[in-house]
PDB file of C-alpha atoms in Angstrom:
ATOM      1  CA  UNK A   1      77.616 105.127 137.637  1.00  0.00           C
ATOM      2  CA  UNK A   2      80.861 104.578 136.089  1.00  0.00           C
ATOM      3  CA  UNK A   3      82.601 102.270 139.207  1.00  0.00           C
ATOM      4  CA  UNK A   4      86.792 102.610 140.022  1.00  0.00           C
ATOM      5  CA  UNK A   5      88.685 101.166 138.394  1.00  0.00           C
ATOM      6  CA  UNK A   6      91.397  98.926 140.088  1.00  0.00           C
ATOM      7  CA  UNK A   7      94.182 100.410 140.601  1.00  0.00           C
ATOM      8  CA  UNK A   8      96.866  99.725 137.808  1.00  0.00           C
ATOM      9  CA  UNK A   9      99.966  98.149 139.429  1.00  0.00           C
ATOM     10  CA  UNK A  10     102.766  96.214 137.704  1.00  0.00           C
ATOM     11  CA  UNK A  11     103.321  94.391 141.033  1.00  0.00           C
ATOM     12  CA  UNK A  12      99.865  92.601 140.843  1.00  0.00           C
ATOM     13  CA  UNK A  13     100.306  89.410 140.058  1.00  0.00           C
ATOM     14  CA  UNK A  14      98.711  87.771 136.915  1.00  0.00           C
ATOM     15  CA  UNK A  15      96.355  85.695 139.481  1.00  0.00           C
ATOM     16  CA  UNK A  16      95.022  88.835 141.445  1.00  0.00           C
ATOM     17  CA  UNK A  17      93.503  89.518 138.091  1.00  0.00           C
ATOM     18  CA  UNK A  18      89.946  87.606 138.275  1.00  0.00           C
ATOM     19  CA  UNK A  19      87.494  88.701 136.180  1.00  0.00           C
ATOM     20  CA  UNK A  20      85.961  90.178 138.674  1.00  0.00           C
ATOM     21  CA  UNK A  21      88.234  92.336 138.995  1.00  0.00           C
ATOM     22  CA  UNK A  22      89.491  93.520 135.248  1.00  0.00           C
ATOM     23  CA  UNK A  23      85.483  93.743 135.047  1.00  0.00           C
ATOM     24  CA  UNK A  24      85.901  96.970 137.704  1.00  0.00           C
ATOM     25  CA  UNK A  25      89.096  98.206 136.414  1.00  0.00           C
ATOM     26  CA  UNK A  26      88.147  98.304 133.015  1.00  0.00           C
ATOM     27  CA  UNK A  27      84.091  99.924 133.161  1.00  0.00           C
ATOM     28  CA  UNK A  28      85.700 103.060 132.964  1.00  0.00           C
ATOM     29  CA  UNK A  29      87.318 102.206 129.122  1.00  0.00           C
ATOM     30  CA  UNK A  30      83.940 100.575 128.711  1.00  0.00           C
ATOM     31  CA  UNK A  31      82.140 104.014 129.496  1.00  0.00           C
ATOM     32  CA  UNK A  32      83.913 105.722 127.450  1.00  0.00           C
ATOM     33  CA  UNK A  33      84.241 103.373 124.427  1.00  0.00           C
ATOM     34  CA  UNK A  34      80.451 103.593 124.787  1.00  0.00           C
ATOM     35  CA  UNK A  35      79.987 107.058 124.372  1.00  0.00           C
ATOM     36  CA  UNK A  36      82.539 107.411 121.914  1.00  0.00           C
ATOM     37  CA  UNK A  37      80.558 104.513 120.002  1.00  0.00           C
ATOM     38  CA  UNK A  38      77.113 106.779 120.419  1.00  0.00           C
ATOM     39  CA  UNK A  39      78.735 109.335 119.001  1.00  0.00           C
ATOM     40  CA  UNK A  40      79.841 107.789 115.748  1.00  0.00           C
ATOM     41  CA  UNK A  41      77.282 105.407 114.999  1.00  0.00           C
ATOM     42  CA  UNK A  42      74.644 106.297 112.847  1.00  0.00           C
ATOM     43  CA  UNK A  43      70.821 105.284 113.019  1.00  0.00           C
ATOM     44  CA  UNK A  44      70.029 103.237 109.267  1.00  0.00           C
ATOM     45  CA  UNK A  45      66.136 101.728 108.399  1.00  0.00           C
ATOM     46  CA  UNK A  46      66.706  97.961 107.397  1.00  0.00           C
ATOM     47  CA  UNK A  47      63.202  98.501 105.687  1.00  0.00           C
ATOM     48  CA  UNK A  48      64.678 100.823 103.354  1.00  0.00           C
ATOM     49  CA  UNK A  49      67.116  98.376 101.596  1.00  0.00           C
ATOM     50  CA  UNK A  50      63.882  96.121 100.745  1.00  0.00           C
ATOM     51  CA  UNK A  51      62.622  96.324  97.777  1.00  0.00           C
ATOM     52  CA  UNK A  52      59.231  94.711  98.547  1.00  0.00           C
ATOM     53  CA  UNK A  53      58.185  95.548  95.604  1.00  0.00           C
ATOM     54  CA  UNK A  54      59.772  92.637  94.295  1.00  0.00           C
ATOM     55  CA  UNK A  55      57.996  90.654  96.555  1.00  0.00           C
ATOM     56  CA  UNK A  56      55.297  87.934  95.779  1.00  0.00           C
ATOM     57  CA  UNK A  57      52.966  85.692  97.776  1.00  0.00           C
ATOM     58  CA  UNK A  58      54.651  82.022  98.426  1.00  0.00           C
ATOM     59  CA  UNK A  59      53.171  78.824  97.774  1.00  0.00           C
ATOM     60  CA  UNK A  60      51.027  77.812 100.587  1.00  0.00           C
ATOM     61  CA  UNK A  61      48.176  79.189 102.885  1.00  0.00           C
ATOM     62  CA  UNK A  62      48.223  81.945 100.803  1.00  0.00           C
ATOM     63  CA  UNK A  63      48.362  80.172  97.462  1.00  0.00           C
ATOM     64  CA  UNK A  64      51.193  82.248  95.937  1.00  0.00           C
ATOM     65  CA  UNK A  65      53.787  80.902  93.438  1.00  0.00           C
ATOM     66  CA  UNK A  66      56.798  78.543  94.791  1.00  0.00           C
ATOM     67  CA  UNK A  67      60.278  78.864  95.164  1.00  0.00           C
ATOM     68  CA  UNK A  68      62.392  78.577  92.286  1.00  0.00           C
ATOM     69  CA  UNK A  69      66.198  79.270  92.374  1.00  0.00           C
ATOM     70  CA  UNK A  70      65.651  81.318  88.520  1.00  0.00           C
ATOM     71  CA  UNK A  71      63.847  83.722  90.596  1.00  0.00           C
ATOM     72  CA  UNK A  72      66.333  85.936  92.083  1.00  0.00           C
ATOM     73  CA  UNK A  73      69.271  87.831  90.778  1.00  0.00           C
ATOM     74  CA  UNK A  74      71.895  86.607  93.339  1.00  0.00           C
ATOM     75  CA  UNK A  75      75.002  84.578  91.980  1.00  0.00           C
ATOM     76  CA  UNK A  76      74.940  81.165  93.915  1.00  0.00           C
ATOM     77  CA  UNK A  77      78.024  81.978  95.371  1.00  0.00           C
ATOM     78  CA  UNK A  78      76.110  85.364  96.971  1.00  0.00           C
ATOM     79  CA  UNK A  79      73.944  82.616  98.252  1.00  0.00           C
ATOM     80  CA  UNK A  80      75.795  81.286  99.870  1.00  0.00           C
ATOM     81  CA  UNK A  81      76.890  83.828 101.714  1.00  0.00           C
ATOM     82  CA  UNK A  82      74.316  85.173 102.490  1.00  0.00           C
ATOM     83  CA  UNK A  83      72.498  81.898 104.624  1.00  0.00           C
ATOM     84  CA  UNK A  84      75.803  81.469 106.207  1.00  0.00           C
ATOM     85  CA  UNK A  85      75.780  85.038 107.527  1.00  0.00           C
ATOM     86  CA  UNK A  86      71.763  85.368 108.321  1.00  0.00           C
ATOM     87  CA  UNK A  87      72.169  81.903 110.198  1.00  0.00           C
ATOM     88  CA  UNK A  88      74.982  82.638 112.184  1.00  0.00           C
ATOM     89  CA  UNK A  89      73.347  86.223 112.531  1.00  0.00           C
ATOM     90  CA  UNK A  90      70.389  84.533 113.858  1.00  0.00           C
ATOM     91  CA  UNK A  91      71.859  83.097 117.451  1.00  0.00           C
ATOM     92  CA  UNK A  92      71.766  86.910 118.375  1.00  0.00           C
ATOM     93  CA  UNK A  93      69.560  85.030 121.070  1.00  0.00           C
ATOM     94  CA  UNK A  94      72.504  83.000 122.429  1.00  0.00           C
ATOM     95  CA  UNK A  95      75.323  85.524 122.144  1.00  0.00           C
ATOM     96  CA  UNK A  96      73.163  87.772 124.117  1.00  0.00           C
ATOM     97  CA  UNK A  97      73.252  85.617 126.859  1.00  0.00           C
ATOM     98  CA  UNK A  98      76.607  84.677 126.571  1.00  0.00           C
ATOM     99  CA  UNK A  99      77.654  88.437 126.705  1.00  0.00           C
ATOM    100  CA  UNK A 100      74.842  89.200 129.511  1.00  0.00           C
ATOM    101  CA  UNK A 101      76.011  86.772 132.004  1.00  0.00           C
ATOM    102  CA  UNK A 102      80.113  87.689 131.130  1.00  0.00           C
ATOM    103  CA  UNK A 103      79.537  91.020 131.765  1.00  0.00           C
ATOM    104  CA  UNK A 104      76.118  91.871 133.175  1.00  0.00           C
ATOM    105  CA  UNK A 105      73.323  94.125 133.308  1.00  0.00           C
ATOM    106  CA  UNK A 106      74.983  96.982 135.182  1.00  0.00           C
ATOM    107  CA  UNK A 107      76.632 100.188 134.628  1.00  0.00           C
ATOM    108  CA  UNK A 108      78.632 100.699 131.087  1.00  0.00           C
ATOM    109  CA  UNK A 109      78.690  97.136 130.979  1.00  0.00           C
ATOM    110  CA  UNK A 110      75.317  96.465 130.475  1.00  0.00           C
ATOM    111  CA  UNK A 111      74.366  99.224 128.593  1.00  0.00           C
ATOM    112  CA  UNK A 112      77.147  98.049 125.511  1.00  0.00           C
ATOM    113  CA  UNK A 113      75.637  93.946 125.416  1.00  0.00           C
ATOM    114  CA  UNK A 114      72.473  95.901 125.398  1.00  0.00           C
ATOM    115  CA  UNK A 115      73.297  98.543 122.362  1.00  0.00           C
ATOM    116  CA  UNK A 116      75.368  95.883 120.995  1.00  0.00           C
ATOM    117  CA  UNK A 117      72.755  93.471 120.797  1.00  0.00           C
ATOM    118  CA  UNK A 118      70.038  95.801 118.938  1.00  0.00           C
ATOM    119  CA  UNK A 119      72.195  96.706 116.823  1.00  0.00           C
ATOM    120  CA  UNK A 120      72.658  92.974 115.816  1.00  0.00           C
ATOM    121  CA  UNK A 121      68.870  92.298 116.275  1.00  0.00           C
ATOM    122  CA  UNK A 122      68.822  94.735 112.637  1.00  0.00           C
ATOM    123  CA  UNK A 123      70.897  92.587 110.822  1.00  0.00           C
ATOM    124  CA  UNK A 124      68.637  89.792 110.927  1.00  0.00           C
ATOM    125  CA  UNK A 125      66.324  91.429 110.158  1.00  0.00           C
ATOM    126  CA  UNK A 126      67.213  93.462 107.347  1.00  0.00           C
ATOM    127  CA  UNK A 127      69.598  90.173 105.656  1.00  0.00           C
ATOM    128  CA  UNK A 128      66.074  88.010 106.150  1.00  0.00           C
ATOM    129  CA  UNK A 129      63.457  90.076 104.481  1.00  0.00           C
ATOM    130  CA  UNK A 130      65.801  91.129 101.459  1.00  0.00           C
ATOM    131  CA  UNK A 131      66.320  87.083 101.204  1.00  0.00           C
ATOM    132  CA  UNK A 132      62.391  86.672 101.252  1.00  0.00           C
ATOM    133  CA  UNK A 133      61.263  89.495  99.122  1.00  0.00           C
ATOM    134  CA  UNK A 134      63.892  89.647  96.624  1.00  0.00           C
ATOM    135  CA  UNK A 135      62.958  85.100  96.589  1.00  0.00           C
ATOM    136  CA  UNK A 136      67.205  84.947  96.477  1.00  0.00           C
ATOM    137  CA  UNK A 137      66.322  81.376  98.496  1.00  0.00           C
ATOM    138  CA  UNK A 138      64.073  78.776  99.282  1.00  0.00           C
ATOM    139  CA  UNK A 139      62.475  80.065 102.038  1.00  0.00           C
ATOM    140  CA  UNK A 140      61.788  76.677 103.351  1.00  0.00           C
ATOM    141  CA  UNK A 141      65.168  75.482 103.264  1.00  0.00           C
ATOM    142  CA  UNK A 142      66.142  78.816 105.230  1.00  0.00           C
ATOM    143  CA  UNK A 143      63.237  77.918 107.835  1.00  0.00           C
ATOM    144  CA  UNK A 144      64.417  74.553 108.932  1.00  0.00           C
ATOM    145  CA  UNK A 145      68.445  75.407 108.642  1.00  0.00           C
ATOM    146  CA  UNK A 146      67.270  77.942 111.572  1.00  0.00           C
ATOM    147  CA  UNK A 147      65.336  76.869 113.076  1.00  0.00           C
ATOM    148  CA  UNK A 148      68.330  73.277 113.303  1.00  0.00           C
ATOM    149  CA  UNK A 149      70.556  76.234 114.503  1.00  0.00           C
ATOM    150  CA  UNK A 150      69.301  78.386 116.723  1.00  0.00           C
ATOM    151  CA  UNK A 151      67.174  74.865 118.666  1.00  0.00           C
ATOM    152  CA  UNK A 152      71.015  73.316 119.236  1.00  0.00           C
ATOM    153  CA  UNK A 153      72.146  77.280 120.573  1.00  0.00           C
ATOM    154  CA  UNK A 154      75.801  78.453 121.284  1.00  0.00           C
ATOM    155  CA  UNK A 155      78.341  78.278 123.599  1.00  0.00           C
ATOM    156  CA  UNK A 156      81.648  80.240 123.017  1.00  0.00           C
ATOM    157  CA  UNK A 157      84.864  77.885 123.405  1.00  0.00           C
ATOM    158  CA  UNK A 158      85.890  81.552 125.656  1.00  0.00           C
ATOM    159  CA  UNK A 159      82.901  81.849 127.752  1.00  0.00           C
ATOM    160  CA  UNK A 160      85.456  80.613 130.578  1.00  0.00           C
ATOM    161  CA  UNK A 161      87.884  83.791 130.358  1.00  0.00           C
ATOM    162  CA  UNK A 162      86.984  87.828 131.066  1.00  0.00           C
ATOM    163  CA  UNK A 163      89.805  88.317 128.781  1.00  0.00           C
ATOM    164  CA  UNK A 164      89.014  85.506 126.174  1.00  0.00           C
ATOM    165  CA  UNK A 165      86.121  86.698 125.107  1.00  0.00           C
ATOM    166  CA  UNK A 166      87.497  90.381 124.674  1.00  0.00           C
ATOM    167  CA  UNK A 167      90.054  89.257 122.651  1.00  0.00           C
ATOM    168  CA  UNK A 168      87.786  86.693 120.173  1.00  0.00           C
ATOM    169  CA  UNK A 169      84.982  89.416 119.689  1.00  0.00           C
ATOM    170  CA  UNK A 170      88.098  91.467 118.584  1.00  0.00           C
ATOM    171  CA  UNK A 171      88.715  89.327 116.305  1.00  0.00           C
ATOM    172  CA  UNK A 172      85.194  87.982 115.042  1.00  0.00           C
ATOM    173  CA  UNK A 173      83.598  91.264 114.742  1.00  0.00           C
ATOM    174  CA  UNK A 174      85.930  92.599 111.884  1.00  0.00           C
ATOM    175  CA  UNK A 175      86.281  88.731 110.785  1.00  0.00           C
ATOM    176  CA  UNK A 176      82.410  89.099 110.752  1.00  0.00           C
ATOM    177  CA  UNK A 177      82.741  93.031 108.726  1.00  0.00           C
ATOM    178  CA  UNK A 178      84.938  91.691 105.944  1.00  0.00           C
ATOM    179  CA  UNK A 179      82.200  88.395 105.442  1.00  0.00           C
ATOM    180  CA  UNK A 180      79.557  90.753 105.338  1.00  0.00           C
ATOM    181  CA  UNK A 181      81.261  93.172 103.014  1.00  0.00           C
ATOM    182  CA  UNK A 182      82.409  90.350 100.233  1.00  0.00           C
ATOM    183  CA  UNK A 183      79.578  89.022 100.731  1.00  0.00           C
ATOM    184  CA  UNK A 184      77.375  92.063  99.420  1.00  0.00           C
ATOM    185  CA  UNK A 185      80.033  92.143  96.384  1.00  0.00           C
ATOM    186  CA  UNK A 186      80.041  89.289  95.170  1.00  0.00           C
ATOM    187  CA  UNK A 187      76.036  88.608  95.299  1.00  0.00           C
ATOM    188  CA  UNK A 188      74.816  90.226  91.902  1.00  0.00           C
ATOM    189  CA  UNK A 189      73.400  92.177  93.029  1.00  0.00           C
ATOM    190  CA  UNK A 190      74.186  96.289  93.763  1.00  0.00           C
ATOM    191  CA  UNK A 191      70.729  96.647  96.664  1.00  0.00           C
ATOM    192  CA  UNK A 192      72.107  94.001  98.483  1.00  0.00           C
ATOM    193  CA  UNK A 193      76.124  95.788  98.035  1.00  0.00           C
ATOM    194  CA  UNK A 194      74.725  98.778  99.627  1.00  0.00           C
ATOM    195  CA  UNK A 195      72.307  96.986 102.773  1.00  0.00           C
ATOM    196  CA  UNK A 196      75.877  94.696 103.634  1.00  0.00           C
ATOM    197  CA  UNK A 197      77.676  97.654 103.106  1.00  0.00           C
ATOM    198  CA  UNK A 198      75.836  99.185 106.233  1.00  0.00           C
ATOM    199  CA  UNK A 199      75.971  95.854 108.635  1.00  0.00           C
ATOM    200  CA  UNK A 200      79.706  95.683 108.356  1.00  0.00           C
ATOM    201  CA  UNK A 201      80.152  99.325 109.046  1.00  0.00           C
ATOM    202  CA  UNK A 202      78.464  97.849 111.899  1.00  0.00           C
ATOM    203  CA  UNK A 203      80.547  95.341 112.915  1.00  0.00           C
ATOM    204  CA  UNK A 204      83.721  97.237 112.177  1.00  0.00           C
ATOM    205  CA  UNK A 205      82.245  99.773 114.924  1.00  0.00           C
ATOM    206  CA  UNK A 206      81.877  96.852 117.206  1.00  0.00           C
ATOM    207  CA  UNK A 207      85.777  95.529 116.805  1.00  0.00           C
ATOM    208  CA  UNK A 208      86.462  99.212 117.534  1.00  0.00           C
ATOM    209  CA  UNK A 209      84.874  99.128 121.083  1.00  0.00           C
ATOM    210  CA  UNK A 210      86.372  95.753 121.855  1.00  0.00           C
ATOM    211  CA  UNK A 211      89.706  95.998 120.567  1.00  0.00           C
ATOM    212  CA  UNK A 212      90.270  99.178 121.966  1.00  0.00           C
ATOM    213  CA  UNK A 213      88.857  97.320 125.528  1.00  0.00           C
ATOM    214  CA  UNK A 214      90.968  94.186 124.258  1.00  0.00           C
ATOM    215  CA  UNK A 215      94.334  97.323 124.449  1.00  0.00           C
ATOM    216  CA  UNK A 216      93.511  98.906 127.717  1.00  0.00           C
ATOM    217  CA  UNK A 217      94.014  95.161 129.400  1.00  0.00           C
ATOM    218  CA  UNK A 218      96.960  94.714 127.758  1.00  0.00           C
ATOM    219  CA  UNK A 219      98.097  97.937 129.628  1.00  0.00           C
ATOM    220  CA  UNK A 220      96.781  96.444 133.141  1.00  0.00           C
ATOM    221  CA  UNK A 221      97.499  92.582 132.981  1.00  0.00           C
ATOM    222  CA  UNK A 222      99.435  91.885 130.457  1.00  0.00           C
ATOM    223  CA  UNK A 223     101.307  89.013 130.662  1.00  0.00           C
ATOM    224  CA  UNK A 224      97.531  87.331 131.248  1.00  0.00           C
ATOM    225  CA  UNK A 225      96.121  89.544 128.163  1.00  0.00           C
ATOM    226  CA  UNK A 226      98.964  87.917 125.662  1.00  0.00           C
ATOM    227  CA  UNK A 227      97.463  84.413 127.336  1.00  0.00           C
ATOM    228  CA  UNK A 228      94.972  84.938 125.736  1.00  0.00           C
ATOM    229  CA  UNK A 229      94.752  87.196 122.216  1.00  0.00           C
ATOM    230  CA  UNK A 230      97.086  83.275 121.640  1.00  0.00           C
ATOM    231  CA  UNK A 231      94.862  81.818 122.651  1.00  0.00           C
ATOM    232  CA  UNK A 232      92.532  82.937 120.625  1.00  0.00           C
ATOM    233  CA  UNK A 233      94.156  83.893 117.705  1.00  0.00           C
ATOM    234  CA  UNK A 234      95.391  79.548 117.512  1.00  0.00           C
ATOM    235  CA  UNK A 235      92.186  78.058 117.772  1.00  0.00           C
ATOM    236  CA  UNK A 236      89.656  81.029 116.042  1.00  0.00           C
ATOM    237  CA  UNK A 237      86.641  79.364 115.118  1.00  0.00           C
ATOM    238  CA  UNK A 238      83.418  81.499 113.620  1.00  0.00           C
ATOM    239  CA  UNK A 239      80.750  81.980 115.486  1.00  0.00           C
ATOM    240  CA  UNK A 240      78.462  80.144 113.094  1.00  0.00           C
ATOM    241  CA  UNK A 241      80.640  76.700 112.182  1.00  0.00           C
ATOM    242  CA  UNK A 242      77.739  74.654 114.023  1.00  0.00           C
ATOM    243  CA  UNK A 243      75.390  75.798 111.405  1.00  0.00           C
ATOM    244  CA  UNK A 244      73.978  72.655 108.983  1.00  0.00           C
ATOM    245  CA  UNK A 245      76.572  72.127 106.690  1.00  0.00           C
ATOM    246  CA  UNK A 246      78.653  74.827 106.916  1.00  0.00           C
ATOM    247  CA  UNK A 247      82.071  72.800 106.156  1.00  0.00           C
ATOM    248  CA  UNK A 248      80.335  72.921 102.472  1.00  0.00           C
ATOM    249  CA  UNK A 249      79.275  76.559 102.465  1.00  0.00           C
ATOM    250  CA  UNK A 250      82.482  77.005 104.006  1.00  0.00           C
ATOM    251  CA  UNK A 251      84.145  75.723 101.135  1.00  0.00           C
ATOM    252  CA  UNK A 252      82.594  77.386  98.998  1.00  0.00           C
ATOM    253  CA  UNK A 253      82.866  80.227 101.054  1.00  0.00           C
ATOM    254  CA  UNK A 254      86.647  80.182 101.345  1.00  0.00           C
ATOM    255  CA  UNK A 255      87.135  79.217  96.636  1.00  0.00           C
ATOM    256  CA  UNK A 256      84.661  82.324  95.940  1.00  0.00           C
ATOM    257  CA  UNK A 257      87.119  84.476  98.084  1.00  0.00           C
ATOM    258  CA  UNK A 258      84.410  86.259 100.260  1.00  0.00           C
ATOM    259  CA  UNK A 259      86.282  84.451 103.666  1.00  0.00           C
ATOM    260  CA  UNK A 260      89.787  81.780 103.715  1.00  0.00           C
ATOM    261  CA  UNK A 261      92.211  81.392 105.361  1.00  0.00           C
ATOM    262  CA  UNK A 262      94.687  84.341 102.900  1.00  0.00           C
ATOM    263  CA  UNK A 263      92.015  87.138 104.710  1.00  0.00           C
ATOM    264  CA  UNK A 264      91.201  86.259 107.876  1.00  0.00           C
ATOM    265  CA  UNK A 265      95.845  86.040 108.260  1.00  0.00           C
ATOM    266  CA  UNK A 266      95.753  89.253 106.702  1.00  0.00           C
ATOM    267  CA  UNK A 267      92.776  91.381 106.797  1.00  0.00           C
ATOM    268  CA  UNK A 268      91.759  89.763 110.070  1.00  0.00           C
ATOM    269  CA  UNK A 269      94.286  89.012 112.427  1.00  0.00           C
ATOM    270  CA  UNK A 270      97.158  91.276 111.225  1.00  0.00           C
ATOM    271  CA  UNK A 271      95.131  94.484 111.423  1.00  0.00           C
ATOM    272  CA  UNK A 272      94.093  94.058 115.333  1.00  0.00           C
ATOM    273  CA  UNK A 273      97.383  93.113 116.361  1.00  0.00           C
ATOM    274  CA  UNK A 274      99.270  95.149 114.161  1.00  0.00           C
ATOM    275  CA  UNK A 275      97.354  98.362 115.338  1.00  0.00           C
ATOM    276  CA  UNK A 276      97.288  96.534 119.393  1.00  0.00           C
ATOM    277  CA  UNK A 277     101.505  96.562 118.745  1.00  0.00           C
ATOM    278  CA  UNK A 278     100.856  92.461 119.685  1.00  0.00           C
ATOM    279  CA  UNK A 279     104.519  91.430 119.168  1.00  0.00           C
ATOM    280  CA  UNK A 280     106.245  94.480 120.608  1.00  0.00           C
ATOM    281  CA  UNK A 281     105.337  94.601 124.079  1.00  0.00           C
ATOM    282  CA  UNK A 282     108.179  94.309 126.281  1.00  0.00           C
ATOM    283  CA  UNK A 283     108.051  94.251 130.373  1.00  0.00           C
ATOM    284  CA  UNK A 284     106.754  90.279 130.138  1.00  0.00           C
ATOM    285  CA  UNK A 285     106.636  87.660 132.120  1.00  0.00           C
ATOM    286  CA  UNK A 286     107.515  84.406 131.439  1.00  0.00           C
ATOM    287  CA  UNK A 287     104.171  84.033 131.051  1.00  0.00           C
ATOM    288  CA  UNK A 288     103.420  86.301 128.210  1.00  0.00           C
ATOM    289  CA  UNK A 289     106.973  85.610 126.687  1.00  0.00           C
ATOM    290  CA  UNK A 290     105.491  82.168 125.999  1.00  0.00           C
ATOM    291  CA  UNK A 291     102.220  82.874 124.158  1.00  0.00           C
ATOM    292  CA  UNK A 292     104.003  86.147 122.201  1.00  0.00           C
ATOM    293  CA  UNK A 293     106.152  83.332 121.195  1.00  0.00           C
ATOM    294  CA  UNK A 294     103.948  80.391 120.636  1.00  0.00           C
ATOM    295  CA  UNK A 295     101.458  83.586 118.048  1.00  0.00           C
ATOM    296  CA  UNK A 296     105.051  84.571 116.596  1.00  0.00           C
ATOM    297  CA  UNK A 297     105.135  80.764 115.613  1.00  0.00           C
ATOM    298  CA  UNK A 298     101.832  80.276 114.723  1.00  0.00           C
ATOM    299  CA  UNK A 299     100.738  82.915 112.556  1.00  0.00           C
ATOM    300  CA  UNK A 300     104.119  82.553 110.448  1.00  0.00           C
ATOM    301  CA  UNK A 301     102.248  79.003 109.629  1.00  0.00           C
ATOM    302  CA  UNK A 302      99.045  80.211 108.771  1.00  0.00           C
ATOM    303  CA  UNK A 303     100.995  82.624 106.315  1.00  0.00           C
ATOM    304  CA  UNK A 304     102.686  79.382 104.708  1.00  0.00           C
ATOM    305  CA  UNK A 305      99.308  77.508 104.924  1.00  0.00           C
ATOM    306  CA  UNK A 306      97.432  80.398 103.160  1.00  0.00           C
ATOM    307  CA  UNK A 307      99.902  80.601 100.492  1.00  0.00           C
ATOM    308  CA  UNK A 308      99.174  76.565  99.773  1.00  0.00           C
ATOM    309  CA  UNK A 309      95.392  77.905  99.695  1.00  0.00           C
ATOM    310  CA  UNK A 310      95.890  80.517  97.620  1.00  0.00           C
ATOM    311  CA  UNK A 311      98.069  78.458  95.035  1.00  0.00           C
ATOM    312  CA  UNK A 312      94.915  75.776  95.426  1.00  0.00           C
ATOM    313  CA  UNK A 313      92.626  78.415  94.505  1.00  0.00           C
ATOM    314  CA  UNK A 314      93.817  79.802  91.481  1.00  0.00           C
ATOM    315  CA  UNK A 315      94.423  76.349  90.202  1.00  0.00           C
ATOM    316  CA  UNK A 316      90.838  75.292  90.794  1.00  0.00           C
ATOM    317  CA  UNK A 317      89.377  78.916  89.293  1.00  0.00           C
ATOM    318  CA  UNK A 318      91.251  78.059  86.350  1.00  0.00           C
ATOM    319  CA  UNK A 319      90.415  73.996  85.508  1.00  0.00           C
ATOM    320  CA  UNK A 320      86.814  76.658  85.652  1.00  0.00           C
ATOM    321  CA  UNK A 321      86.879  78.546  83.251  1.00  0.00           C
ATOM    322  CA  UNK A 322      88.838  76.887  80.938  1.00  0.00           C
ATOM    323  CA  UNK A 323      86.156  74.329  80.727  1.00  0.00           C
ATOM    324  CA  UNK A 324      83.720  77.228  80.515  1.00  0.00           C
ATOM    325  CA  UNK A 325      85.940  78.590  77.398  1.00  0.00           C
ATOM    326  CA  UNK A 326      85.732  75.089  76.048  1.00  0.00           C
ATOM    327  CA  UNK A 327      81.440  74.657  76.173  1.00  0.00           C
TER     328      UNK A 327
END
């Protein structure tokens, strides 16, 4: 059942838009976006992308073959990135708890929460089955990392604000899409590339859902939505930041070109901001204008940081290539 939206009224002060009122006001938008999503989303079967014929028993109870790195054709960069992506997906129970608590379990919001969770669950199943069947990673280390990461759980940086939660996932879903897609390209295995393309497509549809929801929020509560966007963009971090060894893995992923500052600026932040025309929105109050200005300054600084990273990355890769040529 659709809840009638709160009447859009420019005279409403920002204090009038509580989380509860915003959730009610956006209910019809959620229903529209949910229906659109269900029409365009295509089901796919994770088991079809797992080369089961390559699988064999590991050592342990079954007395199979112990894992060794040379058993897999996945590249070192692909291995690191696949593990980070999988462990991020593994925390789905915590993510579900966060969004179900924030958005509720009733009506269109609740239907979306459960549908999103089901689709995300497919990603973790598929990646883990692929990794184990192809012996791409040490299964013992993977399980220890899963236990450690999930035991810590996940607490969103944005759980205090409904609008910040929506803004965060609009960017994060696109970031996850890019990470999966580039991981596939870097994996060295065409089948892995196909699998991660399927996952990336799901993530892109999730991004569109949240991006369109954020667009509606900018229309009904522009000052608060602008502040939420500025806060999320200037303090963004991926949900897998608590993974054991994340900093070292993130550095390898950045240098390898899977996900880094340049990609974050050019392929994640800018496309969403341009689509929403965030820097072009007029008629903002003092709070909204301040947030818009802060966002502009931050993006300029981030672009400069990304340029410096590009230069360091190029120099590092050139040195590596020279050393390899000299061997």
